[in-house]
Each structure stands twice: as structure tokens, then as C-alpha cells.
Coordinates of C-alpha atoms and ligand atoms in Angstrom, one line a residue:
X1 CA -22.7 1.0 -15.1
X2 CA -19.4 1.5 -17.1
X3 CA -19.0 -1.9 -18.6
X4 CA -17.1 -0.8 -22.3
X5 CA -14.0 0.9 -22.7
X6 CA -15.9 3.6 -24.4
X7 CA -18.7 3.6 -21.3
X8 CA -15.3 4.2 -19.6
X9 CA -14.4 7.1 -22.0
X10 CA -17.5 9.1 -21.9
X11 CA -17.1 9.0 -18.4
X12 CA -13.8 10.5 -18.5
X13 CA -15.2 13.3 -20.9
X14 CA -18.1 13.8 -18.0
X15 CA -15.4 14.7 -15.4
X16 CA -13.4 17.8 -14.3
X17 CA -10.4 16.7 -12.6
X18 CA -9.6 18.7 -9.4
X19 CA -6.2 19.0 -8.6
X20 CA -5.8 21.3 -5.8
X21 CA -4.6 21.1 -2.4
X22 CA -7.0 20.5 0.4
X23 CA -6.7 21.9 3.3
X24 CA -9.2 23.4 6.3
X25 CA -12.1 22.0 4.3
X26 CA -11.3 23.8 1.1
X27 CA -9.9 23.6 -2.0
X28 CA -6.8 25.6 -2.5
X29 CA -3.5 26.0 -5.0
X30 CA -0.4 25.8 -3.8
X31 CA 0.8 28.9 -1.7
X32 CA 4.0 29.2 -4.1
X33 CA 1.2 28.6 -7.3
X34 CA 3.3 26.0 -8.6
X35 CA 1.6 22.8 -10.0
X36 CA 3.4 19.7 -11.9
X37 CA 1.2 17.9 -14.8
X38 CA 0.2 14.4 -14.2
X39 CA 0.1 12.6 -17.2
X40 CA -1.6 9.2 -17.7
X41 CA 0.7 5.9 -18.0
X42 CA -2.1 4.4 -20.2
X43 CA -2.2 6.0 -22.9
X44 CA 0.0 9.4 -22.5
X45 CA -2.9 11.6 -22.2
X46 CA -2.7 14.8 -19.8
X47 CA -5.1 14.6 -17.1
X48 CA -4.7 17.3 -14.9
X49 CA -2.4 20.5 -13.5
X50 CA -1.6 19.2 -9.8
X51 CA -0.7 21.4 -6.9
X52 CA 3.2 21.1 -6.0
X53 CA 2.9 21.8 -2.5
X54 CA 5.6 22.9 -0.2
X55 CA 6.5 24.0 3.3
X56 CA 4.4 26.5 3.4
X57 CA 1.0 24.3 2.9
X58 CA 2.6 22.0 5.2
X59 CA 2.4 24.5 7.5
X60 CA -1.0 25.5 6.8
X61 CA -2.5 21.9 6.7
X62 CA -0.6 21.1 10.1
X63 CA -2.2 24.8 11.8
X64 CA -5.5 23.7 10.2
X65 CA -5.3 20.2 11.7
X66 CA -4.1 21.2 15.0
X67 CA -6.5 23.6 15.8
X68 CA -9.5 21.3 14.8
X69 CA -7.8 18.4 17.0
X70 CA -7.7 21.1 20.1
X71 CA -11.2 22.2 19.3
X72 CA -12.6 18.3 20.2
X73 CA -14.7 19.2 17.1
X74 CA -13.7 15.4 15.6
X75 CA -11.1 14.1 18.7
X76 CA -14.0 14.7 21.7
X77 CA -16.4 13.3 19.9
X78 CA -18.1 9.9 21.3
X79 CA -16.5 7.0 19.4
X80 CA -20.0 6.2 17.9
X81 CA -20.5 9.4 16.5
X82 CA -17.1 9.2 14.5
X83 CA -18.5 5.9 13.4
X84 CA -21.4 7.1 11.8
X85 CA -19.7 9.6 10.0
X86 CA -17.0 7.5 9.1
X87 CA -19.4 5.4 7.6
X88 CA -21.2 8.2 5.7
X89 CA -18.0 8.6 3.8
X90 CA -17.4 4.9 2.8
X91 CA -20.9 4.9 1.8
X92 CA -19.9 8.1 -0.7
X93 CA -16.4 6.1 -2.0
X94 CA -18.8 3.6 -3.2
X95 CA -21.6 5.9 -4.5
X96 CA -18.9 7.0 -6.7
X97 CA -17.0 4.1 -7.3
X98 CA -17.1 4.2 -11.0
X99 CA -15.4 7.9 -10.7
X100 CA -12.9 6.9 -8.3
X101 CA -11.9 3.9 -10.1
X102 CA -11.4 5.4 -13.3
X103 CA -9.2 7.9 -11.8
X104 CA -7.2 5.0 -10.0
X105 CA -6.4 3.8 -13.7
X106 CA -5.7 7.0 -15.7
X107 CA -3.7 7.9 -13.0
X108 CA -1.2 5.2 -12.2
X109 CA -2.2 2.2 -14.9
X110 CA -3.7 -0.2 -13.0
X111 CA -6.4 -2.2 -15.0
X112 CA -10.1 -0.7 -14.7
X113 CA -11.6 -4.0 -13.4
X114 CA -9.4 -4.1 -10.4
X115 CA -9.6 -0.5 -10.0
X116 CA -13.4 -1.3 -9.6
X117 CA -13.6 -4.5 -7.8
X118 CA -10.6 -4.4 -5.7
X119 CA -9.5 -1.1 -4.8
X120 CA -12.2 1.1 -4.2
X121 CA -14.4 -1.3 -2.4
X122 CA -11.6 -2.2 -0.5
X123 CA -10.9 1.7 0.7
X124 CA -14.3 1.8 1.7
X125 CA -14.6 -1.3 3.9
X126 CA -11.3 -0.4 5.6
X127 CA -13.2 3.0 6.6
X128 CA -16.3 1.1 7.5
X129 CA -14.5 -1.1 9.8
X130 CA -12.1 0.8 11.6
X131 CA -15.5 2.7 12.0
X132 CA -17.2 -0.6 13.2
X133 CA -14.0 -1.1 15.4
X134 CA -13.9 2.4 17.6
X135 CA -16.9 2.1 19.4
X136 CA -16.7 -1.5 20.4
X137 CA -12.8 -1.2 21.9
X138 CA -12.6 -1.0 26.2
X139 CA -10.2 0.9 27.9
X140 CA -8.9 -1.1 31.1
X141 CA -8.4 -1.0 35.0
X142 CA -5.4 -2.3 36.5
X143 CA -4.9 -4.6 39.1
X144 CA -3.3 -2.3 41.6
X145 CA -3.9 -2.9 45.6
X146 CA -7.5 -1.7 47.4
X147 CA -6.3 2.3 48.0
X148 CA -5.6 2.5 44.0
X149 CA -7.4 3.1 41.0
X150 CA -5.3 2.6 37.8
X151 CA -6.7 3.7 34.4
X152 CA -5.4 2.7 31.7
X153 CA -6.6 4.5 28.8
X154 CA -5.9 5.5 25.8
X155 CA -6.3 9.0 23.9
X156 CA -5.3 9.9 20.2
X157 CA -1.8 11.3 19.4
X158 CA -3.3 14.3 18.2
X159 CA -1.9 15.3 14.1
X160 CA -1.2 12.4 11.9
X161 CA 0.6 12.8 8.4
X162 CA 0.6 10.2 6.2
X163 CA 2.9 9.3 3.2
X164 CA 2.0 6.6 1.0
X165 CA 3.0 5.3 -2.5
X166 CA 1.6 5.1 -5.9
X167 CA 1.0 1.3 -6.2
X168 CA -2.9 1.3 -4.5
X169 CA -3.1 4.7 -3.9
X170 CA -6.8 4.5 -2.4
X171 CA -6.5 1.4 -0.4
X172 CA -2.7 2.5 1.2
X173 CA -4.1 6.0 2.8
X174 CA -7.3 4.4 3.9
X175 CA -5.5 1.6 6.2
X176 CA -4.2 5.1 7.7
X177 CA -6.4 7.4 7.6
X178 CA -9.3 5.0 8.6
X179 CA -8.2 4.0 12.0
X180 CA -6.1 7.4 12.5
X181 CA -9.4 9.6 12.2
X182 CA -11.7 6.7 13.7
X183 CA -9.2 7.2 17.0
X184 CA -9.8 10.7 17.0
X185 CA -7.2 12.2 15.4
X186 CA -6.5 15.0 12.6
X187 CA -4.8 13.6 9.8
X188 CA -3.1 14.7 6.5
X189 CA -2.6 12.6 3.4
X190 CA 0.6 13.4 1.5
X191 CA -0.2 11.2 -1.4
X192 CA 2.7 10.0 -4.4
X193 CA 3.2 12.6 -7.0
X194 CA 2.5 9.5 -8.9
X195 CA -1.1 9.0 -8.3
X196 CA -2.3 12.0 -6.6
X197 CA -6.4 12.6 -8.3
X198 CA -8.2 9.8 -6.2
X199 CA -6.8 11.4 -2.8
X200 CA -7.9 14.8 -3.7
X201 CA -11.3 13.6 -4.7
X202 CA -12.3 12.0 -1.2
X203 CA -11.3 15.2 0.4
X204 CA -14.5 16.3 -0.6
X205 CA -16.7 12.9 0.3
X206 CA -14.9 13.4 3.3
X207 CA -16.3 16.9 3.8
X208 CA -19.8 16.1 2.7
X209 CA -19.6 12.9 4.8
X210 CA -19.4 15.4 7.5
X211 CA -15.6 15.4 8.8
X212 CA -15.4 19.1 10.2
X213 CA -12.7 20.9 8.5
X214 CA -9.2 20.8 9.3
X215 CA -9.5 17.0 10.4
X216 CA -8.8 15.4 6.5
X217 CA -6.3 17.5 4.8
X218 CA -4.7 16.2 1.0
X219 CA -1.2 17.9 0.3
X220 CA -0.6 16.6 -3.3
X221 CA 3.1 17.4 -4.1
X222 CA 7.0 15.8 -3.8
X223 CA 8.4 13.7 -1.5
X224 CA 11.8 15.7 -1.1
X225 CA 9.7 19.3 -0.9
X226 CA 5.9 18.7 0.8
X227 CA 6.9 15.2 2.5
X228 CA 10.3 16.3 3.8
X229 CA 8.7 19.5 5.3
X230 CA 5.9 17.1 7.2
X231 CA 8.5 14.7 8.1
X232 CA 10.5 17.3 9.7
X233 CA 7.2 19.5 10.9
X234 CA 7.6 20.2 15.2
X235 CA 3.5 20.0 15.9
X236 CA 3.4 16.6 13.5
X237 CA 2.8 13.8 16.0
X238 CA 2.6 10.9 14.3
X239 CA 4.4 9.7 10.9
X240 CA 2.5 7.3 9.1
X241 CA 4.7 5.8 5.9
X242 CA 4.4 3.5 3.0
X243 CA 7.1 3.3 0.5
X244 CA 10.4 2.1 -0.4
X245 CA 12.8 1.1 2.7
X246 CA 15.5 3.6 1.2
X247 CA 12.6 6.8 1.9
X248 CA 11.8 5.2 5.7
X249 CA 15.1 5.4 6.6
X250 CA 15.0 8.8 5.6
X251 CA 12.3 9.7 7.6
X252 CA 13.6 7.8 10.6
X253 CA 16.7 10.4 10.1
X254 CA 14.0 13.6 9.9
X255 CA 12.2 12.9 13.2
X256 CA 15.2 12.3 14.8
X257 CA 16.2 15.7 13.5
X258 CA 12.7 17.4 14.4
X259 CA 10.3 16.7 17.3
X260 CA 10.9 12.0 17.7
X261 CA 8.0 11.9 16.0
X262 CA 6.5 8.1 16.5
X263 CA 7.1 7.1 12.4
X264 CA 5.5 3.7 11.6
X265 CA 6.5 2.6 8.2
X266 CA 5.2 -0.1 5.7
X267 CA 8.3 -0.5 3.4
X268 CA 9.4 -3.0 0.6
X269 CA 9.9 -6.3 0.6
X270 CA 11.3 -9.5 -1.6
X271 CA 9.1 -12.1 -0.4
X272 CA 9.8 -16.2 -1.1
X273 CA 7.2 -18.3 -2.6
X274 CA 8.1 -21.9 -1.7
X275 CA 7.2 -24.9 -3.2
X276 CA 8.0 -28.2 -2.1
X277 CA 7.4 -31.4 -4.0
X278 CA 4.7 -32.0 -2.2
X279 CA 2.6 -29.2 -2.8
X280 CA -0.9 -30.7 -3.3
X281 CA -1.9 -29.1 -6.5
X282 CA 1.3 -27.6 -8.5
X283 CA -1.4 -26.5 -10.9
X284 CA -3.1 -24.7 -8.3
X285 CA 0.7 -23.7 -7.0
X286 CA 1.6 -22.7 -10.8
X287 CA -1.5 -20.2 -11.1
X288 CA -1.0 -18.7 -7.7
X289 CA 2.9 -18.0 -8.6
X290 CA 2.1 -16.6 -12.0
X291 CA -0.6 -14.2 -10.3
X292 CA 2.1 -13.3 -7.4
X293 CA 4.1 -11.2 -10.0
X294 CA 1.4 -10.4 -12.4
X295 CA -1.1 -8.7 -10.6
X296 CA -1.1 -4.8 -10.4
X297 CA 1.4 -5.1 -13.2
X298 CA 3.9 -6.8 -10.3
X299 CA 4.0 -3.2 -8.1
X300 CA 2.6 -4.6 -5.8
X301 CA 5.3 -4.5 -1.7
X302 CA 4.0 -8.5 -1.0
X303 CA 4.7 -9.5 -4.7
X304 CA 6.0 -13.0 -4.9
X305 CA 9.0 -12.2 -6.3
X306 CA 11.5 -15.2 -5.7
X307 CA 9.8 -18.6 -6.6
X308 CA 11.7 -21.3 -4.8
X309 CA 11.4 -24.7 -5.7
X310 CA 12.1 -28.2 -5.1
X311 CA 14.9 -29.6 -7.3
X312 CA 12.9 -32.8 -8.2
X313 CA 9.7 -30.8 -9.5
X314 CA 11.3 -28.1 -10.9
X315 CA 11.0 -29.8 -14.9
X316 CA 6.9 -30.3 -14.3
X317 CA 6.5 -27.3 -12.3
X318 CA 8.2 -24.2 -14.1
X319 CA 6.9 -25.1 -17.4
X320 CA 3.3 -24.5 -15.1
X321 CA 4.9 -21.5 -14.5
X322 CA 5.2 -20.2 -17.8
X323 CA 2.2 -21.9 -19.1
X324 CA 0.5 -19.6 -16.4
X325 CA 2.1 -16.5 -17.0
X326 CA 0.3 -16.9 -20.9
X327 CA -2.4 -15.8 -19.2
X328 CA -1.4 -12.2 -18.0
X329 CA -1.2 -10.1 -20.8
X330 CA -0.9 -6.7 -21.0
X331 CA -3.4 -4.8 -22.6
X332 CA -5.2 -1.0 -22.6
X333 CA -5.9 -0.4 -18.9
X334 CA -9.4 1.0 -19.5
X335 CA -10.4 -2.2 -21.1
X336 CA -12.2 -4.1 -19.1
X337 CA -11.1 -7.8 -19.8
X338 CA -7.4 -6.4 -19.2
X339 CA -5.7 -8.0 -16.2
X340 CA -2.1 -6.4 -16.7
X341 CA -2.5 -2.9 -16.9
X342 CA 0.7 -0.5 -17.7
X343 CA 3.9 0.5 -15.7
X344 CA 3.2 3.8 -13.4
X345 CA 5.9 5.6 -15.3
X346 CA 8.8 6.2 -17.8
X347 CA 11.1 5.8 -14.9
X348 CA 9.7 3.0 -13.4
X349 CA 9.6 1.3 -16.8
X350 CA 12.9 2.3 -17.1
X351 CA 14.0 0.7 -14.2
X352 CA 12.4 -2.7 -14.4
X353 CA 14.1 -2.9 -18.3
X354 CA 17.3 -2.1 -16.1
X355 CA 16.9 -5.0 -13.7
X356 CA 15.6 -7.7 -16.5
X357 CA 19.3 -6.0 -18.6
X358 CA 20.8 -6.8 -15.5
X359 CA 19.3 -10.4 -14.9
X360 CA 20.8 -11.3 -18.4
X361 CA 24.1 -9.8 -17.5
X362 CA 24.3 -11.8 -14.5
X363 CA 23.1 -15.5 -16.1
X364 CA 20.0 -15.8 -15.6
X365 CA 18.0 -17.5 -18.0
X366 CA 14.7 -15.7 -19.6
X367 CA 12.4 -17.7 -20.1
X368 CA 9.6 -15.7 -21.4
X369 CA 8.8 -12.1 -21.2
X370 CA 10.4 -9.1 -20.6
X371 CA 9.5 -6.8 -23.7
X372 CA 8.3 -3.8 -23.9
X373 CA 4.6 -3.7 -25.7
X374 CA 1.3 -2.1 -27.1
X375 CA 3.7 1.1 -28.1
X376 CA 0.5 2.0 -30.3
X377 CA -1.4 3.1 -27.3
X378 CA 1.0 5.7 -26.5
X379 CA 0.8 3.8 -22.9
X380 CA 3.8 2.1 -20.9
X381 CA 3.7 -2.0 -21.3
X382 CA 5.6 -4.5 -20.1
X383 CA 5.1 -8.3 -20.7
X384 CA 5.9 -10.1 -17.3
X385 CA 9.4 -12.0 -17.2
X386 CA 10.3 -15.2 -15.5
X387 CA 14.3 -16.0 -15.3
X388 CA 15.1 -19.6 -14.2
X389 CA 18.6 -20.5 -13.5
X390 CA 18.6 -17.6 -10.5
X391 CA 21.0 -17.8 -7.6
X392 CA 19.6 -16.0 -4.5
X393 CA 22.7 -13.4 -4.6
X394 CA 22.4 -12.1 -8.6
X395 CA 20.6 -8.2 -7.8
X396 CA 17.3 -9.3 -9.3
X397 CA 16.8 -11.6 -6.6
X398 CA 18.5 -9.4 -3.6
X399 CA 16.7 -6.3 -4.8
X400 CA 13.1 -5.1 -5.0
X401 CA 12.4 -4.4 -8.6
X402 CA 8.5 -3.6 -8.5
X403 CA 7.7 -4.9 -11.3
X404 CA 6.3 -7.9 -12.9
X405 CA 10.1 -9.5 -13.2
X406 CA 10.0 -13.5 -11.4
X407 CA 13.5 -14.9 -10.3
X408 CA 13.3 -18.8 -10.0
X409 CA 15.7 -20.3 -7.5
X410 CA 15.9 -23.9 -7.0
X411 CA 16.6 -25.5 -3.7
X412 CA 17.4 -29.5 -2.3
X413 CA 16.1 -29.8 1.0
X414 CA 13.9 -28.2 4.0
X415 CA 16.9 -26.4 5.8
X416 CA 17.8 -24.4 2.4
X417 CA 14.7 -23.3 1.5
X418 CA 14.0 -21.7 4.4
X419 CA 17.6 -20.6 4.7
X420 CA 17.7 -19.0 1.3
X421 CA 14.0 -17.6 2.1
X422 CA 15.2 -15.5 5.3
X423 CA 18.4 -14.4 3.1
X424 CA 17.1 -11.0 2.9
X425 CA 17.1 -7.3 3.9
X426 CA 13.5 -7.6 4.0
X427 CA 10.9 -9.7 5.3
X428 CA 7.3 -8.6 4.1
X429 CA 5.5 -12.1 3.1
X430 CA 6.3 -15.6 2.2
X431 CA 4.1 -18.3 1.0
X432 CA 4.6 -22.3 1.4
X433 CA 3.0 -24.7 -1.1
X434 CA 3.0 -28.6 0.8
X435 CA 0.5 -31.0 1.9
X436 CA 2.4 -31.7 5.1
X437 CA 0.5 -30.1 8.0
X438 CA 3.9 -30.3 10.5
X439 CA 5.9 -29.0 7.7
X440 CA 4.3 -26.2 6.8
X441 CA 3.9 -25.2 10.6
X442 CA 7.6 -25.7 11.3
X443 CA 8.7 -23.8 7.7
X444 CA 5.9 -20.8 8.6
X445 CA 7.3 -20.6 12.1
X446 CA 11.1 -20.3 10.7
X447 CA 9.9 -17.3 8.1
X448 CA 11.3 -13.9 9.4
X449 CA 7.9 -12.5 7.6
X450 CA 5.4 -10.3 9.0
X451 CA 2.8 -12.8 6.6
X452 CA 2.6 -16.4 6.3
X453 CA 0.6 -17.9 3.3
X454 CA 0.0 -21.4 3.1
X455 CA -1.0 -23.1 0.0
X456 CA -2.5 -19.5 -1.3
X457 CA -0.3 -16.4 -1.7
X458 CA -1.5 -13.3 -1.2
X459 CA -4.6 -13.8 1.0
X460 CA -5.5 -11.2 4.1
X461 CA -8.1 -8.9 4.9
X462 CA -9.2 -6.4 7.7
X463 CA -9.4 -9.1 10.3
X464 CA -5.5 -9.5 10.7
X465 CA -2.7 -7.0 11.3
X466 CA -0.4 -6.1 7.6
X467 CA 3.2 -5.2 8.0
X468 CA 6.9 -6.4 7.9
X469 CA 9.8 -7.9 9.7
X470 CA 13.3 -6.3 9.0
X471 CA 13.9 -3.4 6.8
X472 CA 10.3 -4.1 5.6
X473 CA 9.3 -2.2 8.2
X474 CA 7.7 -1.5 11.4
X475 CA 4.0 -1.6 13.6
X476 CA 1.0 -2.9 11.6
X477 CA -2.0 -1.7 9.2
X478 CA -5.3 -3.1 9.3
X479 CA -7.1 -5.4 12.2
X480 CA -7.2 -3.4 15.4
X481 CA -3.4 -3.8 16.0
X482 CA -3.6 -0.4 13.3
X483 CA -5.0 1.5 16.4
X484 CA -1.8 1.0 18.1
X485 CA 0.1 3.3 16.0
X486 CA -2.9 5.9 16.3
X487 CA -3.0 6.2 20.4
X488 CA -0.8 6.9 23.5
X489 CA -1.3 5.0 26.1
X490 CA -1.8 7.0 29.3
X491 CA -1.6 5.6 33.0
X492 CA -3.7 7.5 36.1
X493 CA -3.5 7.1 39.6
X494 CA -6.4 7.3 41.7
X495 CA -5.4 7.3 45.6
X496 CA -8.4 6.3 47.0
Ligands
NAD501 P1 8.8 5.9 -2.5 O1 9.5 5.5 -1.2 O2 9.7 6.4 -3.6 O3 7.7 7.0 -2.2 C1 6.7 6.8 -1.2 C2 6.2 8.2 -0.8 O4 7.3 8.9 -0.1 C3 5.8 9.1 -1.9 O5 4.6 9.8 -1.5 C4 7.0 10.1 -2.1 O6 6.6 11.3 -2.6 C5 7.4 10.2 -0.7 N1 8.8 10.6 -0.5 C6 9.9 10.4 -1.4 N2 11.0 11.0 -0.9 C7 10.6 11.6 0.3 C8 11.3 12.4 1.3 N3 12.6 12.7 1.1 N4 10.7 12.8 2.4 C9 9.4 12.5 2.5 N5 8.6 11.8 1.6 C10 9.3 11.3 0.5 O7 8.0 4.6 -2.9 P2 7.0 4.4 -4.2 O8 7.9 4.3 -5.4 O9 6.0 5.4 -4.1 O10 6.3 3.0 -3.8 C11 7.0 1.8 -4.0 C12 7.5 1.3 -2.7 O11 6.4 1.2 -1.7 C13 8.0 -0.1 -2.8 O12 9.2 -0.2 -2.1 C14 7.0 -1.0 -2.1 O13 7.4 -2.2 -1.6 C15 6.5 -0.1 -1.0 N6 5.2 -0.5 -0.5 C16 5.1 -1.1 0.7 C17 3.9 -1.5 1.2 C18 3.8 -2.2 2.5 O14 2.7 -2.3 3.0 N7 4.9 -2.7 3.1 C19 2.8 -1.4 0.4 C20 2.9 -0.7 -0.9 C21 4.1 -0.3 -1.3

């Protein structure tokens, strides 16, 4: 059990990073040979030579995968078989959790101790109940007149590619690929050039889990080389996206150019955190808002990123706020008492030092924050910012920054709250702090926002459907809504 930051270290020096393609059950390098380096955002350090893959392994993976699907090899198997191999393989995720996790945190800077507690363990029970889900799902009969027989069933689309960011690289694919290949299908991940180590590695628990090959392909490379050609790809069924709404319009534009591929996308968002004077614990309220833009160093699509509050609290609570925010300090990522880890990259880094430059410019107050830090470590910091004094039009408040950067907008009544709350391109999540049962009913029904928290931000797990309203996208992951996006329904008519 890693438990130091050195146990963490010697288990790095135990490890040879793979950092091929995978694709019909093997490892393999790019057909072109080309690779890109993946360097570490914690400290600086090189971890591996990646495969850049293009067209042509597109091609390959999609062959691979289509040929397995038309074999039944995985797709005509019974439902409870692909549960019990499905569960073979979130049994290995956790077997090598310690691995994975520290792969997770080299590789995009997320703190080791959420690498290990929330992400990995969360991967694995997302393929353990999709797995749990399959066999346990009835197709249905119609209610057609005595001389009729109406099935209603439904079958798997057939090839699933998957795009998905660098923010929880594990836990994003597996809401995909967990009810995509429990449904039958053949599926490959395109992961971010950002994060791409922990994707490759399951290709091979997925093997020894016993997935046949061809079904779980990994196609490490760009978005505008290896994901362009899958978005674009004639025999790709099914588009499954997570990213940044600017990249799923994109892709709505590529299957509309290739074959109307269905293209389900989980994009950004700019969610309201609402707290009325009546909240019944502002400490409570103050911790949960601090730890809505801190956490996973503020990258995070549901962050909590515009804190309204009531004008007559607003002296008691923001000084919470702050108070709270002490709390979440950046530190090494490998450490295991760290709970801000660092910033994926130069250029996201860059880009969140832009936005809190442009905050400034625009008259928003800092209030604490903001600063780059730990420059020693040869890693990418950030201390997490609040600005007070934000009006819901300034560009850190329209926006999506991703990053740990808090606008605080004030508001006088019921009506403008939830007005400036819906003023939004986006509508991913929204939380509402108040002791008033009708209240927060009539405010949670009001909120264009595919989730509702009340008095709690950020809760959820594989029971209920995940997605957005607006341009934060479309169709739901997770709960067994996630198998919609994964099946066509078919009718047949029996004439009896
Ligand atoms: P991004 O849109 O830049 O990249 C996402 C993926 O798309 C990557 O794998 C990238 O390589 C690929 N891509 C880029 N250009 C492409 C192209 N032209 N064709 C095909 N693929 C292309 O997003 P990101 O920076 O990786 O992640 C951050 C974004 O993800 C934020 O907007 C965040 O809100 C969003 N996100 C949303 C959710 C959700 O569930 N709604 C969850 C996590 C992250």
C-alpha cells in the first residue's frame, strides 16, 4: 500500500509506461511511427513517447471493431455472459489501482489521493454496474390488436468511438465504454492527448478480462488528426463525446458531413451555485462553495463556478468563502495530504492566468488567490481565486474557464437569482442552498440544468442519468438512461 510520496515514487521507478496504440487486441505504434511526448504537469518529468495516431489507425481500429461486432463474438453473446466479463475487468482496475492511479496523477496533475479514492474506484463500479444493469433490462410487447405481435426490441448500434477529455480521464471513457460494450457493442476510446497512459493500460485488463479482440480498441493521438478522422469515419456508428462545447459543435458539423452518425455529447458548462439567506448552515454552504471550484484543481464541467448570493448575507457569507478556500492549497500531486493538485498544462495554465488578467481588467475585485506557485517543483500551480464584485456579463462569468477561478455575483430577490442563473449558453448543474422546502422545489424546477443540487453541490452517482441542457450538451451518461445512446430501437410485426 503506497501511503508516502516516496512509496509513490518507487512505484513509479517499478513501471514501464506503454504508450502504444491498441488495436485488435494488440499493442501497436502508430502506422505513420509518429509519437508526441507526454510530459508530467507535476513536476516536468517525461513519462512516456505516445503514439500520434492518424487516419490510418482509425481505419484499422474501425475494421478491427467491425469485424468483431459482425462475428457476435462480444455483440451475440447472452447479456449475462458480457456481465461476467465485464466484471472480470473492474475487478482488474481495482487489483491495480495503485498503478492506475499513479498514472492518473503523473499524467494530468490531479492529487494522488483522489486519483486513488475517487477515480479509479469510480471507473470500476461504473463497469460493474452497467454490467449488473444488462442482464436485468426487458425488451417489450406492444399493445397492438389480437392478429399482431409487436416487438419492441432493442439491439446495439454496432461501432462506438468515444472522445473524452483530460479532466477524469478514467471515470469519462468508463460512463462510455461501460454501457456501450455491456449493450453489445464494439467500441474505441480516442482518449485527450492530455492524459492518454491510464486508457492504454486498461486495454490490456480489458484483454485479460477476456473482451475478444477488436471489441476495446485505445487510439491515443490528436483531436484535429485521429478524432477528426473517427468523427468523419463512414462504418463509425455511434459518436460518443466529452469536451468543450466549441469541439461538439464540430463534430455535429463532421457527421453531418460523413455517414449522420448519432453523436451524444457531454460538453461544458458554467453552473450557478445559489445561496439564499436562508440557507440552513452558510458554514456548511461556505465549505461546499469553496470545494465546488477547488476540487480537481477547478477542471472539473459541473464546477461551481458562479456563486450567487443574497445581498443581505453576502458580508457574513463571502468572508466563509474565503475563510474556506484557506483550506485548498496547492501542493506536489504525489503527496498524499495534497487536495489541489497542479494545472494539466502550460496552456491551460496559461489560459486561466488570462481569464483571472481579464477578471481584473474588467472590475472585478480579487479577493484572494490567483498566483502562480510551488515553481520549485518544476510542476504547474495555481492558488484558487475568488473575485467578488462580479456582474454576470464580465467574460469570467459568461465563459468556462476550467480552472479553480470563483466569480461572486450578488443578487436581491427570488426572480433574479434564478434569472441570472439561466443567463447562460450552458446549462450543466446548479446548486440551491435554503431551508424552504417550496422554494427550493419552485427554484430547482425553474433551473435550465440537466442537475439539481439542493443544499450539497456536486452529489450523484450511477443511479441517476449525468448530462446537460443547452450547449452543455445532449443524451445522458450513467443510470440506465446511458443505454439509450448505446441501442436502436427496432419494431417487428408479427401477423398472426
Ligand atoms: P476539448 O474539447 O478540447 O477536447 C476533448 C477531446 O476532443 C480530446 O480528446 C481532444 O483531442 C478531442 N478533439 C479536439 N479537437 C477535435 C476535433 N477537431 N475532432 C475530434 N476530436 C477533437 O476539451 P478538453 O480541454 O479535453 O476538456 C475540457 C472540456 O470538457 C470542458 O469544456 C469541460 O466542461 C468538458 N467536460 C464536460 C463534461 C460533461 O460531462 N459535460 C465532463 C468533463 C469535461
Amino acid at each position: 500500500m503506497s501511503t508516502t510520496r516516496s512509496d509513490w515514487e518507487q512505484l513509479y521507478q517499478s513501471l514501464t509506461l506503454e504508450g502504444r496504440a491498441f488495436i485488435d487486441g494488440q499493442y501497436v505504434p502508430a502506422a505513420s511511427g509518429a509519437t508526441f511526448e507526454c510530459l508530467s504537469p507535476v513536476d516536468g518529468r517525461f513519462l512516456a513517447n505516445v503514439a500520434s495516431t492518424d487516419e490510418a489507425d482509425a481505419n484499422a481500429a474501425v475494421s478491427a471493431a467491425r469485424r468483431a461486432f459482425e462475428s457476435g463474438v462480444w455483440s451475440g453473446l447472452a447479456p449475462a455472459q458480457r456481465k461476467r466479463t465485464l466484471i472480470r475487468f473492474a475487478d482488474l482496475i481495482l487489483a491495480n489501482q495503485e498503478e492506475l492511479a499513479l498514472l492518473e496523477t503523473l499524467d494530468m496533475g490531479k492529487p494522488i489521493s483522489d486519483a486513488l479514492a475517487i477515480d479509479v474506484p469510480a471507473a470500476a463500479n461504473a463497469i460493474r454496474w452497467s454490467a449488473e444493469a444488462i442482464d436485468k433490462i426487458y425488451d417489450e410487447v406492444a399493445p397492438t390488436p389480437h392478429d399482431q405481435l409487436g416487438l419492441i426490441t432493442r439491439e446495439p448500434v454496432g461501432v462506438v468511438a468515444a472522445i473524452v477529455p483530460w479532466n477524469f480521464p478514467l471515470i469519462m471513457a468508463s460512463w462510455k465504454f461501460a454501457p456501450a460494450l455491456a449493450a453489445g457493442n464494439s467500441f474505441i476510446l480516442k482518449p485527450s492527448e492530455k492524459s492518454p497512459l491510464t486508457a492504454i493500460r486498461i486495454a490490456q485488463l480489458a484483454l485479460q478480462a477476456g473482451i475478444p479482440k477488436g471489441v476495446f480498441n485505445v487510439l491515443p493521438g490528436y483531436g484535429h488528426t485521429v478524432g477528426k478522422a473517427l468523427a468523419l469515419h463512414m462504418d463509425v456508428d455511434t459518436l460518443a463525446f466529452t469536451g468543450s462545447t466549441a469541439i461538439a459543435k464540430q463534430l455535429l458539423i463532421y457527421a453531418g458531413q460523413s455517414n449522420m452518425k448519432r453523436v451524444w455529447m457531454e460538453a461544458g458548462g458554467k453552473s450557478a451555485n445559489v445561496v439564499f439567506a436562508d440557507a440552513p448552515d452558510l458554514q456548511a454552504a461556505a465549505q461546499a462553495a469553496a470545494g465546488a471550484i477547488a476540487f480537481n484543481q477547478g477542471e472539473v464541467c459541473t464546477a461551481g463556478s458562479r456563486l450567487l448570493v443574497e445581498r443581505s448575507i453576502r458580508d457574513t457569507f463571502i468572508p466563509l468563502v474565503v475563510e474556506a478556500l484557506k483550506a485548498w492549497k496547492p501542493g506536489h500531486a504525489l503527496d498524499p495530504a495534497t487536495n489541489v493538485g497542479a494545472i494539466v498544462d502550460a496552456r491551460q495554465l496559461e489560459n486561466v492566468l488570462r481569464y483571472i488578467q481579464i477578471g481584473k481588467d474588467q472590475g472585478a475585485h480579487l479577493l484572494a488567490g490567483g498566483n502562480r506557485t510551488l515553481q520549485d517543483t518544476g510542476g504547474l500551480y495555481l492558488e484558487p481565486a475568488i473575485f467578488d464584485g462580479v456582474d454576470n456579463a464580465m467574460t469570467i462569468a459568461a465563459e468556462e474557464i476550467f480552472g479553480p477561478v470563483l466569480s461572486v455575483i450578488t443578487f436581491d430577490s427570488t426572480e433574479q437569482a434564478l434569472h441570472i442563473a439561466n443567463d447562460s449558453i450552458f446549462g450543466l448543474a446548479a446548486g440551491v442552498w435554503t431551508r424552504d422546502l417550496s422554494k427550493a422545489h419552485t427554484f430547482a424546477r425553474g433551473l435550465r440544468a440537466g442537475s439539481v443540487w439542493v443544499n450539497q453541490y456536486d452529489g450523484g452517482d450511477m443511479t441517476a442519468p449525468f448530462g446537460g441542457f443547452k450547449q452543455s450538451g445532449n443524451g445522458r451518461d450513467k443510470s440506465l438512461h446511458a443505454f439509450d445512446k448505446y441501442t436502436e430501437l427496432k419494431a417487428t410485426w408479427i401477423k398472426l
